[in-house]
Amino acid sequence: MRPRIRSFSSPSCPRPAGSGRMALLLLAALLLAGCGGRKNQDDSLRIGVALYTQDDTFISTVAQNLEWLAQEAEGRTGQKINLFISDGRSSQSTQMDQVDRFLARQCDVLCVNLVDRTAAAVIIDKAEAEGVPLIFFNRQPVAEDIQRWSQIYYVGASAQESGALQGRLVLDAWRQNQEELDRNGDGVLQYAMLEGEPGHQDALLRTEYSVKTLTDAGVEVEKLANDTANWNRAQASARTAQWLEELDGQIEVVFCNNDDMALGAIDALEKQGLDRSLWPLIVGVDATAPALEAVASGQLYGTVLNDGRGQAQAMVDMALALWSGEDPAQAVDLEDGHYVWLPYRMVTRENLDELREN
Ligand code: GAL
Ligand code: CA
């Protein structure tokens, strides 16, 4: 029997709702166990997807969308698509081995969510040697690396834009309701910043541009605290609990580089049992499902939609184009021959329903 990780058209693989994570883990296990096929043995498009870790809310939604959209594309085009998904478990050397296996298994296209953004060159050289097009996503390699070969692409969203939109959410709140937001009435916005993984483009630029949007608009700000919580809810909760203790009621806004950390800040506030009217304003990025619930309940003031579905769709469309020898620029909006940028979008209680319908 031809070994296969997953064929979307196979009726023997039903996937009940909520089993995505398990299925992905299973796929990774199968992959590690050495299943594989040979190029040209069948006419399937084989896409290897290397995740930096599956233990990341936003990344697991991108992976899930890739599965759905590949399945949908298979139905639409009649092209059989096999998706191989690996979990790098936050180790670059583990991910390197997984990329080697994808290449040995003669994948036709690789989609790589780097563990370490500076490790791109090694992967590029491997893929180029095999003539396999490479689509990086979410964790952006430096421009020099992207320019190394014509068949290197990046699918993502502008980190700067997400920071600016998050700043915009707070600026709007400040303008609409300064009296409430400026708790100590000094005309200055006192804030704390929960930062993502150090060195990640989204952590650096969201931190910078959220605040810059306010200062550019003439709002005076004061940073009371900042720390990394590595995109992680539990770490964010621990940091916030400490700040709440040390800074007793002084924080007016908590900027969070992503929604999981915003939910962590909310966890800490809930644990403290502080009356809701005394909570700082909290903003995130991603628009994950639990974050949208928190926006609906008013615990989270707003977030910025990180279009994981759009990013997954772009990768499937590009993979299909590359597979059939078409110019990927026919399938997606390609900037500078290498980049696909998906727009971000502000989310508050006001446009929540619109978003949930989509
Ligand atoms: C960001 C996202 C974070 C995290 C990170 C991983 O774009 O907002 O939640 O998923 O990517 O690289
Ligand atoms: Ca103030």
GROMACS .gro file of N, CA, C and O in nm, residues 130-228:
model
  396
  130GLU      N    1   1.721   2.116  -0.403
  130GLU     CA    2   1.625   2.015  -0.452
  130GLU      C    3   1.524   2.075  -0.551
  130GLU      O    4   1.435   2.006  -0.598
  131GLY      N    5   1.535   2.207  -0.571
  131GLY     CA    6   1.440   2.274  -0.662
  131GLY      C    7   1.299   2.280  -0.608
  131GLY      O    8   1.203   2.280  -0.685
  132VAL      N    9   1.285   2.284  -0.475
  132VAL     CA   10   1.151   2.285  -0.414
  132VAL      C   11   1.116   2.426  -0.367
  132VAL      O   12   1.184   2.481  -0.279
  133PRO      N   13   1.011   2.487  -0.422
  133PRO     CA   14   0.973   2.623  -0.378
  133PRO      C   15   0.939   2.626  -0.229
  133PRO      O   16   0.886   2.529  -0.175
  134LEU      N   17   0.968   2.741  -0.170
  134LEU     CA   18   0.959   2.753  -0.025
  134LEU      C   19   0.873   2.875   0.010
  134LEU      O   20   0.901   2.985  -0.037
  135ILE      N   21   0.770   2.852   0.089
  135ILE     CA   22   0.686   2.964   0.135
  135ILE      C   23   0.703   2.977   0.286
  135ILE      O   24   0.661   2.889   0.361
  136PHE      N   25   0.769   3.081   0.330
  136PHE     CA   26   0.776   3.107   0.475
  136PHE      C   27   0.646   3.175   0.514
  136PHE      O   28   0.588   3.248   0.435
  137PHE      N   29   0.604   3.155   0.638
  137PHE     CA   30   0.486   3.228   0.684
  137PHE      C   31   0.496   3.263   0.832
  137PHE      O   32   0.562   3.195   0.908
  138ASN      N   33   0.433   3.374   0.865
  138ASN     CA   34   0.417   3.423   1.003
  138ASN      C   35   0.545   3.468   1.073
  138ASN      O   36   0.544   3.564   1.148
  139ARG      N   37   0.655   3.402   1.052
  139ARG     CA   38   0.781   3.442   1.115
  139ARG      C   39   0.875   3.479   1.000
  139ARG      O   40   0.923   3.394   0.928
  140GLN      N   41   0.895   3.610   0.989
  140GLN     CA   42   0.952   3.666   0.866
  140GLN      C   43   1.105   3.661   0.863
  140GLN      O   44   1.169   3.718   0.951
  141PRO      N   45   1.162   3.596   0.762
  141PRO     CA   46   1.308   3.600   0.748
  141PRO      C   47   1.351   3.740   0.706
  141PRO      O   48   1.270   3.816   0.652
  142VAL      N   49   1.478   3.773   0.723
  142VAL     CA   50   1.524   3.906   0.680
  142VAL      C   51   1.520   3.911   0.526
  142VAL      O   52   1.527   3.807   0.459
  143ALA      N   53   1.511   4.033   0.474
  143ALA     CA   54   1.495   4.053   0.329
  143ALA      C   55   1.608   3.985   0.250
  143ALA      O   56   1.585   3.924   0.145
  144GLU      N   57   1.729   3.993   0.301
  144GLU     CA   58   1.845   3.931   0.233
  144GLU      C   59   1.821   3.783   0.206
  144GLU      O   60   1.856   3.732   0.100
  145ASP      N   61   1.764   3.715   0.304
  145ASP     CA   62   1.737   3.571   0.286
  145ASP      C   63   1.629   3.549   0.181
  145ASP      O   64   1.641   3.460   0.097
  146ILE      N   65   1.525   3.631   0.185
  146ILE     CA   66   1.416   3.615   0.089
  146ILE      C   67   1.467   3.634  -0.055
  146ILE      O   68   1.418   3.573  -0.149
  147GLN      N   69   1.568   3.720  -0.068
  147GLN     CA   70   1.622   3.748  -0.203
  147GLN      C   71   1.717   3.640  -0.253
  147GLN      O   72   1.764   3.645  -0.366
  148ARG      N   73   1.749   3.541  -0.172
  148ARG     CA   74   1.849   3.441  -0.210
  148ARG      C   75   1.812   3.359  -0.334
  148ARG      O   76   1.898   3.308  -0.402
  149TRP      N   77   1.682   3.343  -0.356
  149TRP     CA   78   1.639   3.256  -0.468
  149TRP      C   79   1.501   3.305  -0.514
  149TRP      O   80   1.421   3.351  -0.432
  150SER      N   81   1.474   3.292  -0.643
  150SER     CA   82   1.347   3.346  -0.695
  150SER      C   83   1.225   3.269  -0.642
  150SER      O   84   1.114   3.323  -0.639
  151GLN      N   85   1.244   3.145  -0.599
  151GLN     CA   86   1.129   3.063  -0.557
  151GLN      C   87   1.106   3.067  -0.406
  151GLN      O   88   1.055   2.970  -0.349
  152ILE      N   89   1.148   3.175  -0.342
  152ILE     CA   90   1.125   3.194  -0.199
  152ILE      C   91   1.015   3.297  -0.181
  152ILE      O   92   1.021   3.404  -0.241
  153TYR      N   93   0.918   3.266  -0.096
  153TYR     CA   94   0.808   3.358  -0.074
  153TYR      C   95   0.784   3.378   0.075
  153TYR      O   96   0.825   3.295   0.156
  154TYR      N   97   0.718   3.487   0.107
  154TYR     CA   98   0.674   3.507   0.246
  154TYR      C   99   0.527   3.546   0.247
  154TYR      O  100   0.486   3.637   0.174
  155VAL      N  101   0.449   3.474   0.327
  155VAL     CA  102   0.308   3.507   0.344
  155VAL      C  103   0.289   3.553   0.488
  155VAL      O  104   0.322   3.480   0.582
  156GLY      N  105   0.238   3.672   0.505
  156GLY     CA  106   0.220   3.722   0.641
  156GLY      C  107   0.136   3.849   0.641
  156GLY      O  108   0.065   3.878   0.545
  157ALA      N  109   0.148   3.920   0.750
  157ALA     CA  110   0.073   4.045   0.765
  157ALA      C  111   0.170   4.147   0.823
  157ALA      O  112   0.261   4.109   0.898
  158SER      N  113   0.151   4.273   0.788
  158SER     CA  114   0.248   4.375   0.829
  158SER      C  115   0.243   4.399   0.980
  158SER      O  116   0.143   4.444   1.035
  159ALA      N  117   0.355   4.366   1.044
  159ALA     CA  118   0.364   4.378   1.191
  159ALA      C  119   0.338   4.524   1.233
  159ALA      O  120   0.269   4.551   1.331
  160GLN      N  121   0.392   4.614   1.153
  160GLN     CA  122   0.376   4.757   1.184
  160GLN      C  123   0.228   4.797   1.182
  160GLN      O  124   0.180   4.869   1.269
  161GLU      N  125   0.158   4.744   1.081
  161GLU     CA  126   0.015   4.777   1.069
  161GLU      C  127  -0.064   4.728   1.191
  161GLU      O  128  -0.150   4.799   1.244
  162SER      N  129  -0.031   4.608   1.239
  162SER     CA  130  -0.106   4.557   1.355
  162SER      C  131  -0.081   4.643   1.478
  162SER      O  132  -0.172   4.670   1.557
  163GLY      N  133   0.043   4.689   1.494
  163GLY     CA  134   0.074   4.777   1.607
  163GLY      C  135  -0.003   4.908   1.595
  163GLY      O  136  -0.064   4.957   1.690
  164ALA      N  137   0.000   4.964   1.473
  164ALA     CA  138  -0.067   5.093   1.451
  164ALA      C  139  -0.217   5.080   1.477
  164ALA      O  140  -0.279   5.168   1.538
  165LEU      N  141  -0.278   4.969   1.434
  165LEU     CA  142  -0.423   4.953   1.455
  165LEU      C  143  -0.455   4.932   1.603
  165LEU      O  144  -0.557   4.980   1.653
  166GLN      N  145  -0.367   4.862   1.672
  166GLN     CA  146  -0.391   4.846   1.816
  166GLN      C  147  -0.384   4.982   1.886
  166GLN      O  148  -0.465   5.014   1.973
  167GLY      N  149  -0.286   5.062   1.843
  167GLY     CA  150  -0.275   5.198   1.899
  167GLY      C  151  -0.400   5.280   1.868
  167GLY      O  152  -0.449   5.357   1.950
  168ARG      N  153  -0.452   5.259   1.748
  168ARG     CA  154  -0.572   5.331   1.704
  168ARG      C  155  -0.693   5.298   1.794
  168ARG      O  156  -0.772   5.385   1.828
  169LEU      N  157  -0.702   5.170   1.832
  169LEU     CA  158  -0.812   5.130   1.921
  169LEU      C  159  -0.807   5.211   2.051
  169LEU      O  160  -0.908   5.261   2.100
  170VAL      N  161  -0.685   5.222   2.104
  170VAL     CA  162  -0.669   5.292   2.232
  170VAL      C  163  -0.688   5.443   2.213
  170VAL      O  164  -0.750   5.510   2.297
  171LEU      N  165  -0.638   5.493   2.100
  171LEU     CA  166  -0.654   5.636   2.072
  171LEU      C  167  -0.803   5.673   2.063
  171LEU      O  168  -0.847   5.773   2.121
  172ASP      N  169  -0.878   5.588   1.994
  172ASP     CA  170  -1.023   5.614   1.983
  172ASP      C  171  -1.088   5.614   2.121
  172ASP      O  172  -1.171   5.700   2.153
  173ALA      N  173  -1.050   5.516   2.203
  173ALA     CA  174  -1.108   5.507   2.338
  173ALA      C  175  -1.071   5.631   2.420
  173ALA      O  176  -1.154   5.686   2.493
  174TRP      N  177  -0.948   5.676   2.404
  174TRP     CA  178  -0.900   5.793   2.477
  174TRP      C  179  -0.979   5.918   2.435
  174TRP      O  180  -1.020   5.998   2.517
  175ARG      N  181  -0.999   5.930   2.306
  175ARG     CA  182  -1.071   6.048   2.256
  175ARG      C  183  -1.218   6.045   2.295
  175ARG      O  184  -1.277   6.148   2.327
  176GLN      N  185  -1.274   5.925   2.292
  176GLN     CA  186  -1.418   5.915   2.321
  176GLN      C  187  -1.447   5.924   2.471
  176GLN      O  188  -1.554   5.966   2.511
  177ASN      N  189  -1.353   5.879   2.549
  177ASN     CA  190  -1.385   5.861   2.689
  177ASN      C  191  -1.265   5.888   2.781
  177ASN      O  192  -1.233   5.807   2.868
  178GLN      N  193  -1.200   6.001   2.756
  178GLN     CA  194  -1.076   6.027   2.830
  178GLN      C  195  -1.098   6.029   2.981
  178GLN      O  196  -1.015   5.982   3.058
  179GLU      N  197  -1.211   6.084   3.021
  179GLU     CA  198  -1.236   6.097   3.166
  179GLU      C  199  -1.229   5.963   3.238
  179GLU      O  200  -1.170   5.951   3.345
  180GLU      N  201  -1.287   5.861   3.172
  180GLU     CA  202  -1.288   5.730   3.235
  180GLU      C  203  -1.151   5.661   3.225
  180GLU      O  204  -1.105   5.597   3.320
  181LEU      N  205  -1.089   5.679   3.109
  181LEU     CA  206  -0.963   5.609   3.085
  181LEU      C  207  -0.849   5.669   3.167
  181LEU      O  208  -0.765   5.597   3.222
  182ASP      N  209  -0.847   5.799   3.175
  182ASP     CA  210  -0.740   5.868   3.250
  182ASP      C  211  -0.779   5.868   3.398
  182ASP      O  212  -0.823   5.968   3.454
  183ARG      N  213  -0.755   5.753   3.457
  183ARG     CA  214  -0.807   5.730   3.591
  183ARG      C  215  -0.757   5.830   3.696
  183ARG      O  216  -0.830   5.874   3.783
  184ASN      N  217  -0.628   5.865   3.686
  184ASN     CA  218  -0.575   5.958   3.787
  184ASN      C  219  -0.589   6.104   3.742
  184ASN      O  220  -0.541   6.196   3.809
  185GLY      N  221  -0.650   6.124   3.622
  185GLY     CA  222  -0.682   6.260   3.577
  185GLY      C  223  -0.562   6.348   3.551
  185GLY      O  224  -0.574   6.471   3.553
  186ASP      N  225  -0.445   6.288   3.520
  186ASP     CA  226  -0.327   6.374   3.498
  186ASP      C  227  -0.305   6.406   3.349
  186ASP      O  228  -0.204   6.464   3.312
  187GLY      N  229  -0.398   6.362   3.262
  187GLY     CA  230  -0.385   6.391   3.119
  187GLY      C  231  -0.281   6.303   3.049
  187GLY      O  232  -0.252   6.323   2.931
  188VAL      N  233  -0.225   6.209   3.122
  188VAL     CA  234  -0.121   6.120   3.067
  188VAL      C  235  -0.176   5.977   3.071
  188VAL      O  236  -0.244   5.940   3.167
  189LEU      N  237  -0.144   5.899   2.968
  189LEU     CA  238  -0.192   5.761   2.964
  189LEU      C  239  -0.084   5.669   3.024
  189LEU      O  240   0.022   5.648   2.962
  190GLN      N  241  -0.111   5.615   3.140
  190GLN     CA  242  -0.016   5.523   3.204
  190GLN      C  243  -0.042   5.381   3.151
  190GLN      O  244  -0.155   5.334   3.155
  191TYR      N  245   0.064   5.316   3.101
  191TYR     CA  246   0.041   5.185   3.040
  191TYR      C  247   0.144   5.080   3.080
  191TYR      O  248   0.253   5.114   3.129
  192ALA      N  249   0.104   4.954   3.058
  192ALA     CA  250   0.197   4.840   3.071
  192ALA      C  251   0.193   4.765   2.938
  192ALA      O  252   0.093   4.768   2.868
  193MET      N  253   0.306   4.700   2.904
  193MET     CA  254   0.316   4.632   2.775
  193MET      C  255   0.355   4.486   2.795
  193MET      O  256   0.460   4.457   2.852
  194LEU      N  257   0.269   4.397   2.749
  194LEU     CA  258   0.302   4.254   2.750
  194LEU      C  259   0.353   4.217   2.611
  194LEU      O  260   0.278   4.223   2.513
  195GLU      N  261   0.480   4.181   2.604
  195GLU     CA  262   0.545   4.162   2.475
  195GLU      C  263   0.554   4.014   2.437
  195GLU      O  264   0.568   3.927   2.522
  196GLY      N  265   0.549   3.990   2.304
  196GLY     CA  266   0.567   3.854   2.252
  196GLY      C  267   0.713   3.813   2.259
  196GLY      O  268   0.795   3.879   2.323
  197GLU      N  269   0.741   3.705   2.190
  197GLU     CA  270   0.875   3.647   2.191
  197GLU      C  271   0.982   3.748   2.149
  197GLU      O  272   0.968   3.814   2.045
  198PRO      N  273   1.090   3.763   2.226
  198PRO     CA  274   1.194   3.859   2.188
  198PRO      C  275   1.249   3.829   2.049
  198PRO      O  276   1.270   3.713   2.014
  199GLY      N  277   1.268   3.934   1.969
  199GLY     CA  278   1.327   3.915   1.836
  199GLY      C  279   1.224   3.887   1.727
  199GLY      O  280   1.256   3.893   1.608
  200HIS      N  281   1.101   3.856   1.764
  200HIS     CA  282   0.995   3.830   1.665
  200HIS      C  283   0.950   3.963   1.607
  200HIS      O  284   0.926   4.058   1.680
  201GLN      N  285   0.937   3.970   1.474
  201GLN     CA  286   0.900   4.098   1.411
  201GLN      C  287   0.770   4.153   1.468
  201GLN      O  288   0.755   4.275   1.486
  202ASP      N  289   0.676   4.067   1.500
  202ASP     CA  290   0.547   4.115   1.550
  202ASP      C  291   0.559   4.172   1.692
  202ASP      O  292   0.490   4.267   1.727
  203ALA      N  293   0.646   4.114   1.772
  203ALA     CA  294   0.665   4.165   1.908
  203ALA      C  295   0.732   4.303   1.902
  203ALA      O  296   0.687   4.399   1.965
  204LEU      N  297   0.836   4.313   1.821
  204LEU     CA  298   0.911   4.439   1.814
  204LEU      C  299   0.824   4.552   1.761
  204LEU      O  300   0.816   4.660   1.819
  205LEU      N  301   0.756   4.526   1.649
  205LEU     CA  302   0.685   4.636   1.581
  205LEU      C  303   0.550   4.667   1.645
  205LEU      O  304   0.505   4.781   1.642
  206ARG      N  305   0.484   4.566   1.701
  206ARG     CA  306   0.358   4.597   1.771
  206ARG      C  307   0.388   4.682   1.894
  206ARG      O  308   0.315   4.777   1.925
  207THR      N  309   0.495   4.647   1.964
  207THR     CA  310   0.533   4.725   2.082
  207THR      C  311   0.560   4.870   2.043
  207THR      O  312   0.512   4.963   2.108
  208GLU      N  313   0.633   4.886   1.934
  208GLU     CA  314   0.672   5.022   1.894
  208GLU      C  315   0.552   5.102   1.840
  208GLU      O  316   0.527   5.215   1.883
  209TYR      N  317   0.479   5.042   1.745
  209TYR     CA  318   0.379   5.121   1.673
  209TYR      C  319   0.248   5.143   1.748
  209TYR      O  320   0.176   5.238   1.720
  210SER      N  321   0.218   5.057   1.845
  210SER     CA  322   0.097   5.082   1.924
  210SER      C  323   0.112   5.214   1.998
  210SER      O  324   0.025   5.301   1.992
  211VAL      N  325   0.227   5.229   2.061
  211VAL     CA  326   0.251   5.351   2.140
  211VAL      C  327   0.274   5.472   2.049
  211VAL      O  328   0.225   5.582   2.075
  212LYS      N  329   0.344   5.449   1.938
  212LYS     CA  330   0.375   5.559   1.846
  212LYS      C  331   0.247   5.623   1.790
  212LYS      O  332   0.242   5.745   1.768
  213THR      N  333   0.146   5.539   1.767
  213THR     CA  334   0.019   5.593   1.715
  213THR      C  335  -0.038   5.696   1.813
  213THR      O  336  -0.092   5.800   1.772
  214LEU      N  337  -0.026   5.668   1.941
  214LEU     CA  338  -0.078   5.761   2.042
  214LEU      C  339   0.009   5.886   2.050
  214LEU      O  340  -0.043   5.999   2.049
  215THR      N  341   0.140   5.867   2.056
  215THR     CA  342   0.227   5.984   2.072
  215THR      C  343   0.222   6.072   1.946
  215THR      O  344   0.222   6.194   1.956
  216ASP      N  345   0.213   6.008   1.828
  216ASP     CA  346   0.201   6.086   1.703
  216ASP      C  347   0.074   6.170   1.702
  216ASP      O  348   0.068   6.275   1.638
  217ALA      N  349  -0.029   6.120   1.772
  217ALA     CA  350  -0.155   6.195   1.777
  217ALA      C  351  -0.155   6.296   1.892
  217ALA      O  352  -0.257   6.358   1.921
  218GLY      N  353  -0.041   6.308   1.958
  218GLY     CA  354  -0.028   6.410   2.063
  218GLY      C  355  -0.070   6.364   2.202
  218GLY      O  356  -0.079   6.446   2.294
  219VAL      N  357  -0.090   6.235   2.220
  219VAL     CA  358  -0.126   6.186   2.354
  219VAL      C  359   0.002   6.160   2.432
  219VAL      O  360   0.093   6.092   2.383
  220GLU      N  361   0.008   6.213   2.552
  220GLU     CA  362   0.125   6.189   2.635
  220GLU      C  363   0.110   6.054   2.705
  220GLU      O  364   0.002   6.024   2.759
  221VAL      N  365   0.215   5.974   2.701
  221VAL     CA  366   0.206   5.840   2.761
  221VAL      C  367   0.318   5.819   2.862
  221VAL      O  368   0.422   5.885   2.856
  222GLU      N  369   0.294   5.727   2.953
  222GLU     CA  370   0.399   5.692   3.049
  222GLU      C  371   0.402   5.540   3.065
  222GLU      O  372   0.301   5.479   3.099
  223LYS      N  373   0.519   5.482   3.037
  223LYS     CA  374   0.531   5.337   3.049
  223LYS      C  375   0.560   5.301   3.195
  223LYS      O  376   0.660   5.344   3.251
  224LEU      N  377   0.471   5.222   3.255
  224LEU     CA  378   0.492   5.182   3.394
  224LEU      C  379   0.562   5.048   3.403
  224LEU      O  380   0.633   5.021   3.500
  225ALA      N  381   0.538   4.962   3.305
  225ALA     CA  382   0.598   4.828   3.310
  225ALA      C  383   0.598   4.766   3.172
  225ALA      O  384   0.509   4.794   3.091
  226ASN      N  385   0.697   4.683   3.144
  226ASN     CA  386   0.693   4.602   3.022
  226ASN      C  387   0.776   4.476   3.046
  226ASN      O  388   0.871   4.477   3.123
  227ASP      N  389   0.735   4.369   2.980
  227ASP     CA  390   0.809   4.244   2.992
  227ASP      C  391   0.761   4.150   2.882
  227ASP      O  392   0.649   4.165   2.832
  228THR      N  393   0.845   4.052   2.849
  228THR     CA  394   0.799   3.952   2.754
  228THR      C  395   0.719   3.845   2.829
  228THR      O  396   0.750   3.812   2.944
   0.00000   0.00000   0.00000
